[in-house]
Every structure is written in structure tokens, then in C-alpha cells.
Short mmCIF file of C-alpha atoms in Angstrom, two decimals:
data_model
loop_
_atom_site.label_atom_id
_atom_site.label_comp_id
_atom_site.label_asym_id
_atom_site.label_seq_id
_atom_site.Cartn_x
_atom_site.Cartn_y
_atom_site.Cartn_z
CA MET A 1 -6.00 8.29 -12.79
CA ARG A 2 -8.39 6.92 -15.39
CA VAL A 3 -11.07 4.26 -15.09
CA SER A 4 -13.11 3.71 -18.27
CA GLY A 5 -11.90 7.07 -19.53
CA THR A 6 -12.98 8.96 -16.40
CA HIS A 7 -10.43 10.61 -14.14
CA TYR A 8 -10.63 9.71 -10.46
CA ARG A 9 -8.87 10.54 -7.27
CA THR A 10 -9.26 8.10 -4.41
CA ILE A 11 -10.83 10.77 -2.17
CA TRP A 12 -12.49 14.09 -3.01
CA ILE A 13 -15.22 16.54 -2.05
CA ALA A 14 -18.50 15.78 -3.82
CA GLU A 15 -20.79 18.52 -5.14
CA SER A 16 -22.98 17.97 -2.10
CA GLY A 17 -20.06 18.94 0.13
CA THR A 18 -19.57 15.48 1.59
CA VAL A 19 -16.24 13.65 1.52
CA ARG A 20 -16.36 10.84 -1.02
CA ALA A 21 -13.90 7.98 -1.46
CA ILE A 22 -13.52 4.88 -3.58
CA ASP A 23 -14.58 1.83 -1.56
CA GLN A 24 -11.58 -0.44 -2.13
CA SER A 25 -13.13 -3.31 -0.21
CA ARG A 26 -15.40 -3.86 -3.23
CA LEU A 27 -12.65 -3.92 -5.82
CA PRO A 28 -11.95 -5.46 -8.28
CA PHE A 29 -15.51 -6.62 -8.83
CA GLU A 30 -17.26 -3.27 -8.44
CA LEU A 31 -16.14 0.36 -8.61
CA ALA A 32 -18.20 1.93 -5.84
CA THR A 33 -17.86 4.94 -3.57
CA ILE A 34 -18.62 5.67 0.06
CA ASP A 35 -19.63 8.99 1.57
CA LEU A 36 -17.85 10.08 4.73
CA GLU A 37 -20.13 12.45 6.60
CA THR A 38 -18.85 12.08 10.16
CA LEU A 39 -15.70 11.37 12.12
CA ALA A 40 -17.03 7.86 12.73
CA ASP A 41 -17.43 7.30 8.98
CA ALA A 42 -13.81 8.27 8.34
CA ALA A 43 -12.52 6.07 11.16
CA GLN A 44 -14.59 3.12 9.98
CA ALA A 45 -13.37 3.50 6.40
CA ILE A 46 -9.75 3.28 7.56
CA LYS A 47 -10.36 0.47 10.03
CA THR A 48 -12.20 -1.75 7.54
CA MET A 49 -9.70 -0.99 4.74
CA ALA A 50 -12.33 0.61 2.54
CA VAL A 51 -9.47 3.07 2.17
CA ARG A 52 -5.90 1.83 2.57
CA GLY A 53 -2.36 2.71 1.68
CA ALA A 54 -0.48 5.03 4.02
CA PRO A 55 -0.80 8.23 1.93
CA LEU A 56 -4.54 7.74 1.43
CA ILE A 57 -5.00 6.88 5.11
CA GLY A 58 -3.33 10.16 5.99
CA ALA A 59 -5.58 12.09 3.61
CA THR A 60 -8.68 10.36 4.96
CA ALA A 61 -7.64 11.12 8.53
CA ALA A 62 -7.18 14.78 7.59
CA TYR A 63 -10.72 14.91 6.26
CA GLY A 64 -11.84 13.01 9.36
CA MET A 65 -10.51 15.88 11.46
CA ALA A 66 -12.37 18.35 9.26
CA LEU A 67 -15.58 16.38 9.71
CA ALA A 68 -14.99 16.35 13.46
CA ALA A 69 -14.56 20.12 13.43
CA ARG A 70 -17.80 20.46 11.50
CA SER A 71 -19.71 18.74 14.32
CA ASN A 72 -17.80 20.32 17.22
CA PRO A 73 -14.73 22.55 16.76
CA SER A 74 -13.70 22.60 20.43
CA ASP A 75 -10.18 21.67 21.52
CA ALA A 76 -11.44 18.74 23.56
CA HIS A 77 -13.47 17.26 20.72
CA LEU A 78 -10.63 17.58 18.20
CA ALA A 79 -8.21 15.95 20.64
CA GLU A 80 -10.60 13.03 21.05
CA ALA A 81 -11.11 12.85 17.28
CA ALA A 82 -7.35 12.59 16.75
CA ARG A 83 -7.13 9.75 19.28
CA THR A 84 -10.00 7.93 17.57
CA LEU A 85 -8.41 8.20 14.15
CA GLN A 86 -4.92 7.30 15.33
CA ALA A 87 -6.22 4.05 16.80
CA THR A 88 -7.55 2.86 13.42
CA ARG A 89 -4.18 2.02 11.79
CA PRO A 90 -1.38 3.04 14.18
CA THR A 91 1.37 1.57 11.97
CA ALA A 92 0.57 3.88 9.03
CA ILE A 93 3.12 6.69 9.37
CA ASN A 94 1.09 9.13 7.27
CA LEU A 95 -1.79 8.80 9.72
CA LEU A 96 0.09 10.26 12.67
CA TRP A 97 1.78 12.82 10.41
CA ALA A 98 -1.54 14.09 9.03
CA LEU A 99 -3.17 14.22 12.45
CA THR A 100 -0.23 16.13 13.91
CA ARG A 101 -0.35 18.61 11.04
CA MET A 102 -4.10 19.11 11.28
CA ARG A 103 -4.01 19.65 15.05
CA ALA A 104 -1.18 22.16 14.76
CA VAL A 105 -2.99 24.18 12.09
CA LEU A 106 -6.33 24.14 13.91
CA ALA A 107 -4.74 25.16 17.20
CA GLU A 108 -3.73 28.45 15.60
CA VAL A 109 -7.28 29.60 14.77
CA GLN A 110 -10.44 30.31 16.71
CA PRO A 111 -13.07 27.53 16.91
CA LYS A 112 -15.48 29.41 14.63
CA GLU A 113 -12.85 29.41 11.86
CA ARG A 114 -11.78 25.80 12.21
CA VAL A 115 -14.18 24.11 9.81
CA ASP A 116 -13.09 26.12 6.77
CA VAL A 117 -9.44 25.94 7.76
CA ALA A 118 -9.64 22.18 8.33
CA PHE A 119 -11.17 21.43 4.94
CA ARG A 120 -8.63 23.67 3.20
CA GLU A 121 -5.76 21.97 5.00
CA ALA A 122 -7.07 18.49 4.18
CA ALA A 123 -7.34 19.49 0.52
CA ALA A 124 -3.79 20.84 0.65
CA ILE A 125 -2.56 17.52 2.05
CA CYS A 126 -4.25 15.72 -0.85
CA ASP A 127 -2.83 18.08 -3.46
CA ALA A 128 0.66 17.77 -2.00
CA ASP A 129 0.45 13.98 -2.15
CA VAL A 130 -0.56 14.13 -5.81
CA GLU A 131 2.38 16.39 -6.62
CA GLN A 132 4.86 14.24 -4.70
CA CYS A 133 3.69 11.14 -6.53
CA ARG A 134 3.84 12.96 -9.87
CA LEU A 135 7.46 13.91 -9.20
CA ILE A 136 8.30 10.31 -8.29
CA GLY A 137 6.84 9.40 -11.66
CA VAL A 138 8.91 12.01 -13.49
CA HIS A 139 12.09 10.74 -11.84
CA GLY A 140 11.26 7.08 -12.34
CA LEU A 141 10.27 7.61 -15.96
CA GLU A 142 13.86 8.49 -16.83
CA LEU A 143 15.07 5.25 -15.23
CA ILE A 144 12.59 3.25 -17.29
CA ARG A 145 13.40 5.22 -20.44
CA GLY A 146 17.09 4.46 -20.03
CA LEU A 147 16.48 0.75 -19.49
CA ALA A 148 14.15 0.62 -22.48
CA LYS A 149 16.79 2.12 -24.77
CA THR A 150 19.31 -0.47 -23.61
CA ALA A 151 16.93 -3.41 -23.88
CA GLY A 152 15.44 -2.41 -27.22
CA ARG A 153 12.24 -4.31 -26.43
CA ARG A 154 9.29 -4.31 -24.08
CA LEU A 155 10.36 -4.03 -20.45
CA ASN A 156 9.14 -6.49 -17.84
CA ILE A 157 8.71 -4.79 -14.46
CA LEU A 158 7.81 -6.62 -11.24
CA THR A 159 5.93 -4.97 -8.39
CA HIS A 160 4.69 -6.16 -5.01
CA CYS A 161 1.47 -5.31 -3.14
CA ASN A 162 -0.23 -2.05 -4.18
CA ALA A 163 1.73 1.18 -4.36
CA GLY A 164 -0.34 2.71 -7.14
CA TRP A 165 -2.91 5.47 -7.19
CA LEU A 166 -5.34 3.47 -5.05
CA ALA A 167 -2.82 3.63 -2.20
CA CYS A 168 -2.43 7.38 -2.55
CA VAL A 169 -4.64 10.23 -3.74
CA ASP A 170 -3.50 9.95 -7.37
CA TRP A 171 -0.62 8.56 -9.46
CA GLY A 172 0.82 6.35 -6.71
CA THR A 173 4.45 5.91 -5.74
CA ALA A 174 5.89 2.74 -7.31
CA LEU A 175 3.44 2.79 -10.20
CA ALA A 176 3.67 6.48 -11.11
CA PRO A 177 6.75 5.82 -13.31
CA VAL A 178 4.93 2.90 -14.92
CA TYR A 179 1.93 5.04 -15.86
CA MET A 180 4.13 7.79 -17.22
CA ALA A 181 6.18 5.31 -19.24
CA HIS A 182 3.03 3.75 -20.67
CA ASP A 183 1.59 7.17 -21.52
CA ALA A 184 4.90 8.12 -23.18
CA GLY A 185 4.64 5.13 -25.48
CA ILE A 186 7.35 3.05 -23.82
CA PRO A 187 6.25 -0.61 -24.01
CA VAL A 188 6.05 -2.11 -20.53
CA HIS A 189 4.56 -5.24 -19.02
CA ILE A 190 4.03 -5.57 -15.28
CA TRP A 191 4.39 -8.73 -13.22
CA VAL A 192 1.95 -8.26 -10.33
CA ASP A 193 2.54 -10.30 -7.17
CA GLU A 194 -0.84 -11.41 -5.81
CA THR A 195 0.38 -10.37 -2.32
CA ARG A 196 -1.28 -12.63 0.19
CA PRO A 197 -3.06 -12.67 2.58
CA ARG A 198 -5.03 -9.54 1.56
CA ASN A 199 -4.30 -9.93 -2.17
CA GLN A 200 -3.70 -6.23 -2.75
CA GLY A 201 -1.75 -7.03 -5.90
CA ALA A 202 -4.35 -9.29 -7.47
CA ALA A 203 -7.33 -7.19 -6.36
CA LEU A 204 -6.05 -3.62 -6.55
CA THR A 205 -2.84 -3.30 -8.57
CA ALA A 206 -4.20 -5.48 -11.36
CA PHE A 207 -7.45 -3.49 -11.35
CA GLU A 208 -5.81 -0.10 -11.71
CA LEU A 209 -3.28 -1.24 -14.29
CA GLY A 210 -6.06 -2.79 -16.34
CA ALA A 211 -8.20 0.33 -16.06
CA HIS A 212 -5.29 2.39 -17.41
CA GLY A 213 -4.56 -0.08 -20.20
CA VAL A 214 -1.15 -1.21 -18.93
CA PRO A 215 -0.31 -4.83 -19.90
CA HIS A 216 0.14 -6.95 -16.79
CA THR A 217 0.08 -10.49 -15.43
CA VAL A 218 -0.85 -11.55 -11.90
CA ILE A 219 1.61 -14.09 -10.51
CA ALA A 220 1.99 -16.19 -7.38
CA ASP A 221 4.04 -14.48 -4.69
CA ASN A 222 6.88 -17.01 -4.95
CA LEU A 223 7.28 -16.86 -8.74
CA GLY A 224 9.32 -13.66 -8.90
CA GLY A 225 12.70 -15.28 -8.23
CA HIS A 226 12.12 -17.90 -10.93
CA LEU A 227 11.24 -15.20 -13.46
CA MET A 228 14.39 -13.28 -12.57
CA GLN A 229 16.52 -16.41 -13.03
CA ARG A 230 15.07 -16.79 -16.52
CA GLY A 231 15.80 -13.19 -17.46
CA GLN A 232 12.13 -12.25 -17.60
CA VAL A 233 12.34 -9.32 -15.17
CA ASP A 234 14.18 -6.13 -16.14
CA LEU A 235 13.29 -4.01 -13.13
CA VAL A 236 11.64 -4.30 -9.72
CA ILE A 237 9.76 -1.31 -8.26
CA VAL A 238 8.03 -1.58 -4.90
CA GLY A 239 6.57 0.86 -2.41
CA SER A 240 8.03 1.80 0.96
CA ASP A 241 6.08 1.87 4.21
CA ARG A 242 9.08 3.39 6.00
CA THR A 243 12.46 4.58 4.72
CA THR A 244 15.32 5.39 7.09
CA ALA A 245 17.93 8.11 6.64
CA GLY A 246 20.35 5.32 5.76
CA ALA A 247 18.08 4.17 2.91
CA ASP A 248 16.85 1.02 4.64
CA VAL A 249 13.31 0.21 3.56
CA CYS A 250 10.41 -1.43 5.39
CA ASN A 251 7.61 -2.64 3.15
CA LYS A 252 4.96 -5.33 2.78
CA VAL A 253 6.01 -8.82 3.85
CA GLY A 254 7.51 -10.58 0.84
CA THR A 255 9.46 -7.53 -0.37
CA TYR A 256 12.71 -8.84 1.14
CA LEU A 257 12.52 -12.04 -0.91
CA LYS A 258 12.21 -9.99 -4.10
CA ALA A 259 15.17 -7.83 -3.09
CA LEU A 260 17.35 -10.90 -2.48
CA ALA A 261 16.36 -12.46 -5.79
CA ALA A 262 16.95 -9.20 -7.64
CA ARG A 263 20.42 -8.83 -6.14
CA ASP A 264 21.31 -12.44 -6.95
CA ASN A 265 20.24 -12.02 -10.56
CA GLY A 266 21.52 -8.51 -11.22
CA VAL A 267 18.07 -6.97 -11.58
CA PRO A 268 17.74 -3.26 -10.65
CA PHE A 269 15.58 -2.86 -7.54
CA TYR A 270 13.94 0.41 -6.50
CA ALA A 271 11.63 1.43 -3.67
CA ALA A 272 9.40 4.46 -4.14
#
């Protein structure tokens, strides 16, 4: 996505060959990056929430495995690297998924080939995440377009926590449709829950929306229901930490309250 006219991903390979990521612990006050040169660097970035959001954690872990292979491609070292990374944020489903995928791919090749294979696989994981988020945006754009035609005015959309591009590699999940709607000229305004105690909404969602030029307002976590009662919310879009086969959703604490308020006030509610 864009920041001051420059396109960024949250994690990428720098010209020097090192893994580089946006340091989200310094947002919104400073856009800074960190270089991940070792397994320990990748683990520390996840543990301290310099990188966060399940998709980005998975991508960072994948590169962490590649960095581990660079230092020692043996089976024993890679097994230990996977254990180290898994312990950083064990509740992030993408973390275990990425580690399982990386270990399976690396087990199929000889140690001398593992560094190149690992970096290619990590890059493939990143590219797949970008495409998945883009497709969420394409699908969600049509929902927003339909609502906008019915409303005939600017749409007010409420979101909770951060499920934008900072939580992923690019685009984001819940915010991908918002960015595509904005870019398509559909007038939208976003109510951004501050999302205590880590304030991901106030610190991260507001930052990325502002950088992209999307009108938004940061609100207290408990204001959403009041806004819905007053007819000032047309749509709620949130992320999903886990989604069951039966379409039950687990997400950041506070999401349930928004879902109840949306149902009570007839506001469409989507998880992405």
C-alpha cells in the first residue's frame, strides 16, 4: 500500500539481501524499518510485536526459517528454529501453518539446497497472502458498491482493531475492500475503534488509512453501538483470527459487542 506516495509491503527482501520489515512498534509516530538478519531477529520481532497480525507473523516466521537455514541448514537446527519461532506467538494460526509448510518443503531437499528453497518458499507465502487479500478486496468492493448505490451518499463503515495491510503483507483483509472502494471513487468514511489495551486501531489502522487518504475518525471502543442506534454506521467489517467451518468467528476482544449492536440495529456485519 501507499505511504506518502511510496508503495510498501510490510516485509520484503532489501537490495542487500537482508529481510526488512516495518517496525510497527514505532507507529504512528515514526515510519521505521528493522532488518532481520538472524533467526533470533525474526523471533524477537514477532515476540515484541514489531511485526503483528497473523498473516504477517506467518510470513515473518517463514523468513525466520530461511534465515535459520542460512546459518545452519541441518535437520536438527531447523527443527529447533521452528520450536523457537512457534513459541513467540502460539495463538497466531498462520505461525504454525507457515512453519509446517516451510519444514515440509525443506525436508524434501538436500541441506545444500535449503537456503535458496527456503527464501523462495517464504517469498511465495508472501505473494500468496497479497493475492488472497486482493481477492477479499475484489469481493468486498461489490458489497460496498451495492450499499453505496442504495444509500446515495457517503458510506460510514466501522472496523475494529487492525485488519489492514499492516496486519498482512499488503492490502489487508477487512480493509482491502475499503481501499478498493476509495480508489474506485466510492465515498467512504471509516469509524476506527481505538481497540484497547494495545490501541491497534488508533495507532495502526488510523495510520494506514490516513496514509492512503481514506477519511476516518478514531472512536472510543464503546461508542460503536451508540453510532449504530443513530443510523451513523452503514456497514461493519472486522478481521477474523479464526473462522470455523460453521462460519463462527473468533476475533479481537470487543468484536462480539459490535456484532450484537449491529444485529440489534440491522447493520450488515462482515468478517474478513
